[in-house]
mmCIF file with all atom_site columns, C-alpha atoms in Angstrom:
data_model
loop_
_atom_site.group_PDB
_atom_site.id
_atom_site.type_symbol
_atom_site.label_atom_id
_atom_site.label_alt_id
_atom_site.label_comp_id
_atom_site.label_asym_id
_atom_site.label_entity_id
_atom_site.label_seq_id
_atom_site.pdbx_PDB_ins_code
_atom_site.Cartn_x
_atom_site.Cartn_y
_atom_site.Cartn_z
_atom_site.occupancy
_atom_site.B_iso_or_equiv
_atom_site.pdbx_formal_charge
_atom_site.auth_seq_id
_atom_site.auth_comp_id
_atom_site.auth_asym_id
_atom_site.auth_atom_id
_atom_site.pdbx_PDB_model_num
ATOM 1   C CA . GLY A 1 1   ? 44.149 46.317 300.850 1.00 0.00 ? 94  GLY A CA 1
ATOM 2   C CA . LYS A 1 2   ? 45.933 43.565 302.243 1.00 0.00 ? 95  LYS A CA 1
ATOM 3   C CA . LEU A 1 3   ? 43.333 42.853 305.330 1.00 0.00 ? 96  LEU A CA 1
ATOM 4   C CA . GLU A 1 4   ? 40.989 41.729 302.347 1.00 0.00 ? 97  GLU A CA 1
ATOM 5   C CA . GLN A 1 5   ? 43.451 40.774 299.437 1.00 0.00 ? 98  GLN A CA 1
ATOM 6   C CA . VAL A 1 6   ? 46.087 39.037 301.578 1.00 0.00 ? 99  VAL A CA 1
ATOM 7   C CA . ILE A 1 7   ? 45.314 38.022 305.129 1.00 0.00 ? 100 ILE A CA 1
ATOM 8   C CA . PRO A 1 8   ? 44.290 34.496 305.143 1.00 0.00 ? 101 PRO A CA 1
ATOM 9   C CA . ARG A 1 9   ? 40.420 34.083 306.188 1.00 0.00 ? 102 ARG A CA 1
ATOM 10  C CA . ALA A 1 10  ? 41.177 31.374 308.955 1.00 0.00 ? 103 ALA A CA 1
ATOM 11  C CA . ARG A 1 11  ? 43.458 34.393 310.903 1.00 0.00 ? 104 ARG A CA 1
ATOM 12  C CA . LEU A 1 12  ? 40.910 37.078 310.284 1.00 0.00 ? 105 LEU A CA 1
ATOM 13  C CA . PRO A 1 13  ? 37.285 36.150 309.655 1.00 0.00 ? 106 PRO A CA 1
ATOM 14  C CA . HIS A 1 14  ? 35.675 37.814 306.469 1.00 0.00 ? 107 HIS A CA 1
ATOM 15  C CA . GLU A 1 15  ? 32.512 38.995 308.606 1.00 0.00 ? 108 GLU A CA 1
ATOM 16  C CA . ILE A 1 16  ? 34.595 40.922 311.051 1.00 0.00 ? 109 ILE A CA 1
ATOM 17  C CA . LEU A 1 17  ? 36.314 42.624 308.263 1.00 0.00 ? 110 LEU A CA 1
ATOM 18  C CA . GLU A 1 18  ? 32.992 43.465 306.381 1.00 0.00 ? 111 GLU A CA 1
ATOM 19  C CA . LYS A 1 19  ? 31.769 44.470 309.777 1.00 0.00 ? 112 LYS A CA 1
ATOM 20  C CA . GLU A 1 20  ? 34.238 46.996 310.952 1.00 0.00 ? 113 GLU A CA 1
ATOM 21  C CA . LEU A 1 21  ? 34.303 48.120 307.513 1.00 0.00 ? 114 LEU A CA 1
ATOM 22  C CA . LYS A 1 22  ? 30.646 48.879 307.389 1.00 0.00 ? 115 LYS A CA 1
ATOM 23  C CA . ARG A 1 23  ? 31.383 51.227 310.912 1.00 0.00 ? 116 ARG A CA 1
ATOM 24  C CA . ILE A 1 24  ? 33.803 52.967 309.150 1.00 0.00 ? 117 ILE A CA 1
ATOM 25  C CA . GLU A 1 25  ? 31.458 53.893 306.225 1.00 0.00 ? 118 GLU A CA 1
ATOM 26  C CA . ASP A 1 26  ? 28.896 54.226 308.314 1.00 0.00 ? 119 ASP A CA 1
ATOM 27  C CA . MET A 1 27  ? 30.796 57.260 309.865 1.00 0.00 ? 120 MET A CA 1
ATOM 28  C CA . GLY A 1 28  ? 30.803 58.980 306.725 1.00 0.00 ? 121 GLY A CA 1
ATOM 29  C CA . VAL A 1 29  ? 33.677 57.187 304.736 1.00 0.00 ? 122 VAL A CA 1
ATOM 30  C CA . ARG A 1 30  ? 32.795 56.500 301.558 1.00 0.00 ? 123 ARG A CA 1
ATOM 31  C CA . PHE A 1 31  ? 34.796 53.666 299.430 1.00 0.00 ? 124 PHE A CA 1
ATOM 32  C CA . VAL A 1 32  ? 35.869 54.237 295.539 1.00 0.00 ? 125 VAL A CA 1
ATOM 33  C CA . THR A 1 33  ? 37.087 50.585 294.793 1.00 0.00 ? 126 THR A CA 1
ATOM 34  C CA . GLY A 1 34  ? 38.402 49.351 291.475 1.00 0.00 ? 127 GLY A CA 1
ATOM 35  C CA . SER A 1 35  ? 39.771 53.042 290.441 1.00 0.00 ? 128 SER A CA 1
ATOM 36  C CA . ARG A 1 36  ? 43.503 52.865 289.628 1.00 0.00 ? 129 ARG A CA 1
ATOM 37  C CA . VAL A 1 37  ? 45.231 56.197 290.483 1.00 0.00 ? 130 VAL A CA 1
ATOM 38  C CA . ASP A 1 38  ? 48.146 57.586 287.799 1.00 0.00 ? 131 ASP A CA 1
ATOM 39  C CA . ALA A 1 39  ? 49.909 60.757 287.811 1.00 0.00 ? 132 ALA A CA 1
ATOM 40  C CA . ASP A 1 40  ? 47.201 62.860 286.341 1.00 0.00 ? 133 ASP A CA 1
ATOM 41  C CA . GLY A 1 41  ? 44.674 61.295 288.633 1.00 0.00 ? 134 GLY A CA 1
ATOM 42  C CA . PHE A 1 42  ? 46.810 62.175 291.534 1.00 0.00 ? 135 PHE A CA 1
ATOM 43  C CA . GLN A 1 43  ? 47.232 65.454 290.615 1.00 0.00 ? 136 GLN A CA 1
ATOM 44  C CA . ARG A 1 44  ? 43.006 65.629 290.338 1.00 0.00 ? 137 ARG A CA 1
ATOM 45  C CA . LEU A 1 45  ? 42.906 64.549 293.874 1.00 0.00 ? 138 LEU A CA 1
ATOM 46  C CA . ARG A 1 46  ? 45.200 67.071 294.619 1.00 0.00 ? 139 ARG A CA 1
ATOM 47  C CA . ARG A 1 47  ? 43.532 70.017 293.258 1.00 0.00 ? 140 ARG A CA 1
ATOM 48  C CA . GLU A 1 48  ? 39.934 68.129 293.981 1.00 0.00 ? 141 GLU A CA 1
ATOM 49  C CA . SER A 1 49  ? 40.897 67.678 298.046 1.00 0.00 ? 142 SER A CA 1
ATOM 50  C CA . ASP A 1 50  ? 42.070 69.571 301.133 1.00 0.00 ? 143 ASP A CA 1
ATOM 51  C CA . ALA A 1 51  ? 44.589 67.255 301.852 1.00 0.00 ? 144 ALA A CA 1
ATOM 52  C CA . VAL A 1 52  ? 45.583 63.632 300.350 1.00 0.00 ? 145 VAL A CA 1
ATOM 53  C CA . ILE A 1 53  ? 46.914 60.340 302.766 1.00 0.00 ? 146 ILE A CA 1
ATOM 54  C CA . VAL A 1 54  ? 49.156 58.009 299.990 1.00 0.00 ? 147 VAL A CA 1
ATOM 55  C CA . ALA A 1 55  ? 48.056 54.661 301.818 1.00 0.00 ? 148 ALA A CA 1
ATOM 56  C CA . THR A 1 56  ? 48.467 52.432 298.753 1.00 0.00 ? 149 THR A CA 1
ATOM 57  C CA . GLY A 1 57  ? 50.753 49.186 300.824 1.00 0.00 ? 150 GLY A CA 1
ATOM 58  C CA . GLY A 1 58  ? 53.067 47.388 299.494 1.00 0.00 ? 151 GLY A CA 1
ATOM 59  C CA . HIS A 1 59  ? 51.976 45.029 296.526 1.00 0.00 ? 152 HIS A CA 1
ATOM 60  C CA . ILE A 1 60  ? 54.998 44.364 294.480 1.00 0.00 ? 153 ILE A CA 1
ATOM 61  C CA . PRO A 1 61  ? 56.529 41.586 295.497 1.00 0.00 ? 154 PRO A CA 1
ATOM 62  C CA . ARG A 1 62  ? 60.500 41.454 296.389 1.00 0.00 ? 155 ARG A CA 1
ATOM 63  C CA . VAL A 1 63  ? 62.543 38.208 294.308 1.00 0.00 ? 156 VAL A CA 1
ATOM 64  C CA . PHE A 1 64  ? 66.041 37.807 294.213 1.00 0.00 ? 157 PHE A CA 1
ATOM 65  C CA . PRO A 1 65  ? 67.709 37.511 290.249 1.00 0.00 ? 158 PRO A CA 1
ATOM 66  C CA . TRP A 1 66  ? 68.786 34.196 291.527 1.00 0.00 ? 159 TRP A CA 1
ATOM 67  C CA . PRO A 1 67  ? 69.417 31.697 288.381 1.00 0.00 ? 160 PRO A CA 1
ATOM 68  C CA . GLY A 1 68  ? 65.991 30.275 287.911 1.00 0.00 ? 161 GLY A CA 1
ATOM 69  C CA . HIS A 1 69  ? 64.465 33.025 290.063 1.00 0.00 ? 162 HIS A CA 1
ATOM 70  C CA . GLU A 1 70  ? 61.881 33.242 287.261 1.00 0.00 ? 163 GLU A CA 1
ATOM 71  C CA . ARG A 1 71  ? 60.220 30.062 288.536 1.00 0.00 ? 164 ARG A CA 1
ATOM 72  C CA . ILE A 1 72  ? 59.253 31.488 291.851 1.00 0.00 ? 165 ILE A CA 1
ATOM 73  C CA . VAL A 1 73  ? 55.821 31.980 292.661 1.00 0.00 ? 166 VAL A CA 1
ATOM 74  C CA . ALA A 1 74  ? 55.480 35.484 295.221 1.00 0.00 ? 167 ALA A CA 1
ATOM 75  C CA . GLY A 1 75  ? 54.283 34.883 297.973 1.00 0.00 ? 168 GLY A CA 1
ATOM 76  C CA . ILE A 1 76  ? 51.718 37.815 298.115 1.00 0.00 ? 169 ILE A CA 1
ATOM 77  C CA . ASP A 1 77  ? 50.252 36.833 295.058 1.00 0.00 ? 170 ASP A CA 1
ATOM 78  C CA . PHE A 1 78  ? 49.254 33.238 296.058 1.00 0.00 ? 171 PHE A CA 1
ATOM 79  C CA . LEU A 1 79  ? 47.853 34.791 298.947 1.00 0.00 ? 172 LEU A CA 1
ATOM 80  C CA . LYS A 1 80  ? 45.671 37.127 297.503 1.00 0.00 ? 173 LYS A CA 1
ATOM 81  C CA . ALA A 1 81  ? 44.546 33.942 294.579 1.00 0.00 ? 174 ALA A CA 1
ATOM 82  C CA . ILE A 1 82  ? 43.431 31.945 297.957 1.00 0.00 ? 175 ILE A CA 1
ATOM 83  C CA . ASN A 1 83  ? 41.447 34.989 299.571 1.00 0.00 ? 176 ASN A CA 1
ATOM 84  C CA . LYS A 1 84  ? 40.062 35.176 295.824 1.00 0.00 ? 177 LYS A CA 1
ATOM 85  C CA . GLY A 1 85  ? 38.863 31.968 295.928 1.00 0.00 ? 178 GLY A CA 1
ATOM 86  C CA . GLU A 1 86  ? 41.011 30.765 293.037 1.00 0.00 ? 179 GLU A CA 1
ATOM 87  C CA . ASN A 1 87  ? 42.415 27.633 294.463 1.00 0.00 ? 180 ASN A CA 1
ATOM 88  C CA . PRO A 1 88  ? 45.508 28.005 293.032 1.00 0.00 ? 181 PRO A CA 1
ATOM 89  C CA . ARG A 1 89  ? 47.130 25.085 292.020 1.00 0.00 ? 182 ARG A CA 1
ATOM 90  C CA . VAL A 1 90  ? 50.644 23.902 293.837 1.00 0.00 ? 183 VAL A CA 1
ATOM 91  C CA . GLY A 1 91  ? 53.223 21.656 293.942 1.00 0.00 ? 184 GLY A CA 1
ATOM 92  C CA . ARG A 1 92  ? 53.246 18.165 295.678 1.00 0.00 ? 185 ARG A CA 1
ATOM 93  C CA . ASN A 1 93  ? 56.256 19.161 298.130 1.00 0.00 ? 186 ASN A CA 1
ATOM 94  C CA . VAL A 1 94  ? 55.961 22.832 298.532 1.00 0.00 ? 187 VAL A CA 1
ATOM 95  C CA . ILE A 1 95  ? 59.550 25.153 299.294 1.00 0.00 ? 188 ILE A CA 1
ATOM 96  C CA . VAL A 1 96  ? 58.519 29.122 300.984 1.00 0.00 ? 189 VAL A CA 1
ATOM 97  C CA . ILE A 1 97  ? 61.846 30.945 301.134 1.00 0.00 ? 190 ILE A CA 1
ATOM 98  C CA . GLY A 1 98  ? 60.663 33.484 304.166 1.00 0.00 ? 191 GLY A CA 1
ATOM 99  C CA . CYS A 1 99  ? 59.587 32.197 307.910 1.00 0.00 ? 192 CYS A CA 1
ATOM 100 C CA . GLY A 1 100 ? 58.307 35.585 309.241 1.00 0.00 ? 193 GLY A CA 1
ATOM 101 C CA . ASN A 1 101 ? 53.912 35.814 309.380 1.00 0.00 ? 194 ASN A CA 1
ATOM 102 C CA . ALA A 1 102 ? 53.573 35.774 305.496 1.00 0.00 ? 195 ALA A CA 1
ATOM 103 C CA . GLY A 1 103 ? 55.685 32.626 305.229 1.00 0.00 ? 196 GLY A CA 1
ATOM 104 C CA . MET A 1 104 ? 53.935 30.874 307.567 1.00 0.00 ? 197 MET A CA 1
ATOM 105 C CA . ASP A 1 105 ? 50.404 32.229 305.940 1.00 0.00 ? 198 ASP A CA 1
ATOM 106 C CA . ALA A 1 106 ? 52.241 31.108 302.568 1.00 0.00 ? 199 ALA A CA 1
ATOM 107 C CA . ALA A 1 107 ? 52.969 27.519 304.075 1.00 0.00 ? 200 ALA A CA 1
ATOM 108 C CA . ALA A 1 108 ? 49.536 26.958 305.538 1.00 0.00 ? 201 ALA A CA 1
ATOM 109 C CA . GLY A 1 109 ? 48.082 27.914 302.237 1.00 0.00 ? 202 GLY A CA 1
ATOM 110 C CA . ALA A 1 110 ? 49.679 25.466 300.479 1.00 0.00 ? 203 ALA A CA 1
ATOM 111 C CA . TYR A 1 111 ? 48.994 22.606 302.360 1.00 0.00 ? 204 TYR A CA 1
ATOM 112 C CA . ALA A 1 112 ? 45.337 23.893 302.723 1.00 0.00 ? 205 ALA A CA 1
ATOM 113 C CA . MET A 1 113 ? 45.738 23.923 298.537 1.00 0.00 ? 206 MET A CA 1
ATOM 114 C CA . GLY A 1 114 ? 46.632 20.340 298.298 1.00 0.00 ? 207 GLY A CA 1
ATOM 115 C CA . ALA A 1 115 ? 49.932 20.506 299.295 1.00 0.00 ? 208 ALA A CA 1
ATOM 116 C CA . GLU A 1 116 ? 51.841 16.940 300.440 1.00 0.00 ? 209 GLU A CA 1
ATOM 117 C CA . SER A 1 117 ? 54.995 18.898 302.325 1.00 0.00 ? 210 SER A CA 1
ATOM 118 C CA . VAL A 1 118 ? 56.271 22.218 302.904 1.00 0.00 ? 211 VAL A CA 1
ATOM 119 C CA . THR A 1 119 ? 59.399 23.409 304.019 1.00 0.00 ? 212 THR A CA 1
ATOM 120 C CA . CYS A 1 120 ? 60.409 26.909 304.938 1.00 0.00 ? 213 CYS A CA 1
ATOM 121 C CA . ILE A 1 121 ? 64.012 28.412 304.585 1.00 0.00 ? 214 ILE A CA 1
ATOM 122 C CA . GLU A 1 122 ? 65.130 31.637 305.667 1.00 0.00 ? 215 GLU A CA 1
ATOM 123 C CA . ALA A 1 123 ? 68.830 33.109 305.541 1.00 0.00 ? 216 ALA A CA 1
ATOM 124 C CA . LEU A 1 124 ? 68.338 34.318 308.868 1.00 0.00 ? 217 LEU A CA 1
ATOM 125 C CA . GLY A 1 125 ? 66.453 31.264 310.645 1.00 0.00 ? 218 GLY A CA 1
ATOM 126 C CA . GLY A 1 126 ? 63.546 29.434 309.681 1.00 0.00 ? 219 GLY A CA 1
ATOM 127 C CA . LYS A 1 127 ? 61.460 26.788 312.014 1.00 0.00 ? 220 LYS A CA 1
ATOM 128 C CA . LEU A 1 128 ? 62.866 23.769 309.435 1.00 0.00 ? 221 LEU A CA 1
ATOM 129 C CA . LEU A 1 129 ? 65.947 24.605 307.801 1.00 0.00 ? 222 LEU A CA 1
ATOM 130 C CA . TRP A 1 130 ? 68.746 27.163 309.198 1.00 0.00 ? 223 TRP A CA 1
ATOM 131 C CA . PRO A 1 131 ? 70.705 28.957 308.279 1.00 0.00 ? 224 PRO A CA 1
ATOM 132 C CA . VAL A 1 132 ? 69.757 28.467 304.380 1.00 0.00 ? 225 VAL A CA 1
ATOM 133 C CA . MET A 1 133 ? 71.072 30.512 301.733 1.00 0.00 ? 226 MET A CA 1
ATOM 134 C CA . THR A 1 134 ? 69.441 30.560 298.297 1.00 0.00 ? 227 THR A CA 1
ATOM 135 C CA . LYS A 1 135 ? 71.738 30.107 295.320 1.00 0.00 ? 228 LYS A CA 1
ATOM 136 C CA . GLU A 1 136 ? 69.756 28.551 292.583 1.00 0.00 ? 229 GLU A CA 1
ATOM 137 C CA . ILE A 1 137 ? 65.903 27.708 291.840 1.00 0.00 ? 230 ILE A CA 1
ATOM 138 C CA . THR A 1 138 ? 65.533 24.600 289.263 1.00 0.00 ? 231 THR A CA 1
ATOM 139 C CA . ASP A 1 139 ? 62.916 22.224 288.502 1.00 0.00 ? 232 ASP A CA 1
ATOM 140 C CA . GLY A 1 140 ? 63.949 20.088 290.976 1.00 0.00 ? 233 GLY A CA 1
ATOM 141 C CA . GLY A 1 141 ? 63.814 22.398 293.783 1.00 0.00 ? 234 GLY A CA 1
ATOM 142 C CA . LEU A 1 142 ? 66.167 25.043 295.247 1.00 0.00 ? 235 LEU A CA 1
ATOM 143 C CA . ILE A 1 143 ? 69.885 24.489 295.238 1.00 0.00 ? 236 ILE A CA 1
ATOM 144 C CA . THR A 1 144 ? 71.726 26.134 298.613 1.00 0.00 ? 237 THR A CA 1
ATOM 145 C CA . ALA A 1 145 ? 74.818 27.936 298.689 1.00 0.00 ? 238 ALA A CA 1
ATOM 146 C CA . ASP A 1 146 ? 77.147 25.021 300.051 1.00 0.00 ? 239 ASP A CA 1
ATOM 147 C CA . GLY A 1 147 ? 75.514 23.139 296.454 1.00 0.00 ? 240 GLY A CA 1
ATOM 148 C CA . THR A 1 148 ? 72.797 20.893 298.681 1.00 0.00 ? 241 THR A CA 1
ATOM 149 C CA . LEU A 1 149 ? 69.196 20.194 296.642 1.00 0.00 ? 242 LEU A CA 1
ATOM 150 C CA . ILE A 1 150 ? 66.096 21.445 298.865 1.00 0.00 ? 243 ILE A CA 1
ATOM 151 C CA . SER A 1 151 ? 63.756 18.615 296.470 1.00 0.00 ? 244 SER A CA 1
ATOM 152 C CA . GLY A 1 152 ? 60.388 20.674 295.533 1.00 0.00 ? 245 GLY A CA 1
ATOM 153 C CA . ASP A 1 153 ? 58.412 21.294 292.685 1.00 0.00 ? 246 ASP A CA 1
ATOM 154 C CA . MET A 1 154 ? 57.189 24.796 293.504 1.00 0.00 ? 247 MET A CA 1
ATOM 155 C CA . VAL A 1 155 ? 58.717 26.905 295.081 1.00 0.00 ? 248 VAL A CA 1
ATOM 156 C CA . ILE A 1 156 ? 56.997 30.168 296.830 1.00 0.00 ? 249 ILE A CA 1
ATOM 157 C CA . ILE A 1 157 ? 58.968 33.695 298.057 1.00 0.00 ? 250 ILE A CA 1
ATOM 158 C CA . THR A 1 158 ? 57.385 35.890 301.010 1.00 0.00 ? 251 THR A CA 1
ATOM 159 C CA . ILE A 1 159 ? 60.068 38.067 301.835 1.00 0.00 ? 252 ILE A CA 1
ATOM 160 C CA . GLY A 1 160 ? 58.210 41.347 301.543 1.00 0.00 ? 253 GLY A CA 1
ATOM 161 C CA . GLU A 1 161 ? 56.456 43.863 299.081 1.00 0.00 ? 254 GLU A CA 1
ATOM 162 C CA . SER A 1 162 ? 57.654 47.169 297.894 1.00 0.00 ? 255 SER A CA 1
ATOM 163 C CA . PRO A 1 163 ? 55.339 49.985 296.963 1.00 0.00 ? 256 PRO A CA 1
ATOM 164 C CA . ASP A 1 164 ? 54.007 51.227 293.590 1.00 0.00 ? 257 ASP A CA 1
ATOM 165 C CA . LEU A 1 165 ? 54.267 55.211 294.217 1.00 0.00 ? 258 LEU A CA 1
ATOM 166 C CA . GLY A 1 166 ? 54.946 55.519 290.290 1.00 0.00 ? 259 GLY A CA 1
ATOM 167 C CA . TYR A 1 167 ? 51.937 58.162 290.696 1.00 0.00 ? 260 TYR A CA 1
ATOM 168 C CA . LEU A 1 168 ? 53.707 60.645 292.895 1.00 0.00 ? 261 LEU A CA 1
ATOM 169 C CA . PRO A 1 169 ? 55.296 63.756 291.446 1.00 0.00 ? 262 PRO A CA 1
ATOM 170 C CA . GLU A 1 170 ? 59.308 64.445 291.705 1.00 0.00 ? 263 GLU A CA 1
ATOM 171 C CA . GLY A 1 171 ? 60.450 66.004 294.480 1.00 0.00 ? 264 GLY A CA 1
ATOM 172 C CA . VAL A 1 172 ? 58.680 63.380 297.082 1.00 0.00 ? 265 VAL A CA 1
ATOM 173 C CA . ARG A 1 173 ? 61.549 62.822 299.264 1.00 0.00 ? 266 ARG A CA 1
ATOM 174 C CA . LYS A 1 174 ? 62.411 59.061 299.517 1.00 0.00 ? 267 LYS A CA 1
ATOM 175 C CA . PHE A 1 175 ? 64.511 56.005 300.499 1.00 0.00 ? 268 PHE A CA 1
ATOM 176 C CA . ARG A 1 176 ? 64.818 53.128 298.175 1.00 0.00 ? 269 ARG A CA 1
ATOM 177 C CA . ASP A 1 177 ? 61.082 51.737 297.094 1.00 0.00 ? 270 ASP A CA 1
ATOM 178 C CA . TRP A 1 178 ? 59.843 53.953 299.927 1.00 0.00 ? 271 TRP A CA 1
ATOM 179 C CA . VAL A 1 179 ? 58.658 57.560 301.161 1.00 0.00 ? 272 VAL A CA 1
ATOM 180 C CA . ILE A 1 180 ? 60.369 59.488 303.970 1.00 0.00 ? 273 ILE A CA 1
ATOM 181 C CA . PRO A 1 181 ? 57.547 61.519 305.473 1.00 0.00 ? 274 PRO A CA 1
ATOM 182 C CA . GLY A 1 182 ? 58.144 65.253 307.801 1.00 0.00 ? 275 GLY A CA 1
ATOM 183 C CA . ALA A 1 183 ? 57.700 64.514 311.010 1.00 0.00 ? 276 ALA A CA 1
ATOM 184 C CA . ASP A 1 184 ? 53.948 65.313 310.863 1.00 0.00 ? 277 ASP A CA 1
ATOM 185 C CA . MET A 1 185 ? 53.425 62.565 308.396 1.00 0.00 ? 278 MET A CA 1
ATOM 186 C CA . SER A 1 186 ? 53.714 65.016 305.180 1.00 0.00 ? 279 SER A CA 1
ATOM 187 C CA . LEU A 1 187 ? 54.907 64.669 301.633 1.00 0.00 ? 280 LEU A CA 1
ATOM 188 C CA . LEU A 1 188 ? 53.948 67.280 299.966 1.00 0.00 ? 281 LEU A CA 1
ATOM 189 C CA . GLU A 1 189 ? 51.652 69.930 300.596 1.00 0.00 ? 282 GLU A CA 1
ATOM 190 C CA . ASN A 1 190 ? 48.338 68.945 302.069 1.00 0.00 ? 283 ASN A CA 1
ATOM 191 C CA . VAL A 1 191 ? 50.042 65.071 301.340 1.00 0.00 ? 284 VAL A CA 1
ATOM 192 C CA . PHE A 1 192 ? 50.776 62.807 303.672 1.00 0.00 ? 285 PHE A CA 1
ATOM 193 C CA . ALA A 1 193 ? 51.336 58.875 303.994 1.00 0.00 ? 286 ALA A CA 1
ATOM 194 C CA . ALA A 1 194 ? 50.608 55.769 306.315 1.00 0.00 ? 287 ALA A CA 1
ATOM 195 C CA . GLY A 1 195 ? 51.430 52.857 306.368 1.00 0.00 ? 288 GLY A CA 1
ATOM 196 C CA . ASP A 1 196 ? 53.968 50.285 304.256 1.00 0.00 ? 289 ASP A CA 1
ATOM 197 C CA . VAL A 1 197 ? 54.629 52.697 301.478 1.00 0.00 ? 290 VAL A CA 1
ATOM 198 C CA . ILE A 1 198 ? 57.014 54.803 304.401 1.00 0.00 ? 291 ILE A CA 1
ATOM 199 C CA . LYS A 1 199 ? 58.453 51.107 305.760 1.00 0.00 ? 292 LYS A CA 1
ATOM 200 C CA . PRO A 1 200 ? 57.189 47.319 305.658 1.00 0.00 ? 293 PRO A CA 1
ATOM 201 C CA . GLY A 1 201 ? 56.105 46.392 309.252 1.00 0.00 ? 294 GLY A CA 1
ATOM 202 C CA . LEU A 1 202 ? 52.537 45.229 310.997 1.00 0.00 ? 295 LEU A CA 1
ATOM 203 C CA . LEU A 1 203 ? 49.195 46.342 310.639 1.00 0.00 ? 296 LEU A CA 1
ATOM 204 C CA . ALA A 1 204 ? 49.469 47.603 314.596 1.00 0.00 ? 297 ALA A CA 1
ATOM 205 C CA . ASP A 1 205 ? 52.193 49.727 312.422 1.00 0.00 ? 298 ASP A CA 1
ATOM 206 C CA . ALA A 1 206 ? 50.351 50.932 309.800 1.00 0.00 ? 299 ALA A CA 1
ATOM 207 C CA . ILE A 1 207 ? 47.167 52.181 312.233 1.00 0.00 ? 300 ILE A CA 1
ATOM 208 C CA . GLY A 1 208 ? 49.912 54.267 314.117 1.00 0.00 ? 301 GLY A CA 1
ATOM 209 C CA . THR A 1 209 ? 51.446 56.130 310.909 1.00 0.00 ? 302 THR A CA 1
ATOM 210 C CA . GLY A 1 210 ? 47.628 56.613 310.079 1.00 0.00 ? 303 GLY A CA 1
ATOM 211 C CA . ILE A 1 211 ? 46.517 58.253 313.353 1.00 0.00 ? 304 ILE A CA 1
ATOM 212 C CA . LYS A 1 212 ? 49.723 60.473 313.074 1.00 0.00 ? 305 LYS A CA 1
ATOM 213 C CA . ALA A 1 213 ? 48.540 61.115 309.247 1.00 0.00 ? 306 ALA A CA 1
#
């Protein structure tokens, strides 16, 4: 998940993550990677298992349909490319929309990939520019609601992600893009939920719901 794919190695050294995964594997957990689950595959898992926990996380980036939004780079995709060692190309002057943990990771990643300057903005508060409401993305950068141009040749957005739940059957309660589990974290008979499929949150939140499930 995001521990491997998204969180920068500087914040979570890979050797520590691998050690923890090995510890879990030694407890008897079997990891099956590279296996995409569709609706049929999910039903097969239900038939073959005593219980199924849905913990696929949130990997669909949220992007508002501003004019020029097609120029935006999704922060989650940018961070994944860095962790894969792909060394994604960046502009000289990078703008990051969103100033939370992911925004700071994207800003640091942009510098690491060669950006000369990074400007972080957010509607509810930002380290460098606050408050900022985005109106449009152009070749020259980002235009705010009051018409100010924030110059930049690359715009990264980090305002959250939603889960891909297309494999779940009808009957699962949802609020917008997220599932609504019962008090015991159940979605269906012998199907439970944990982590970002319920709501966006921190790693500690995901672990907490996993314990409950």
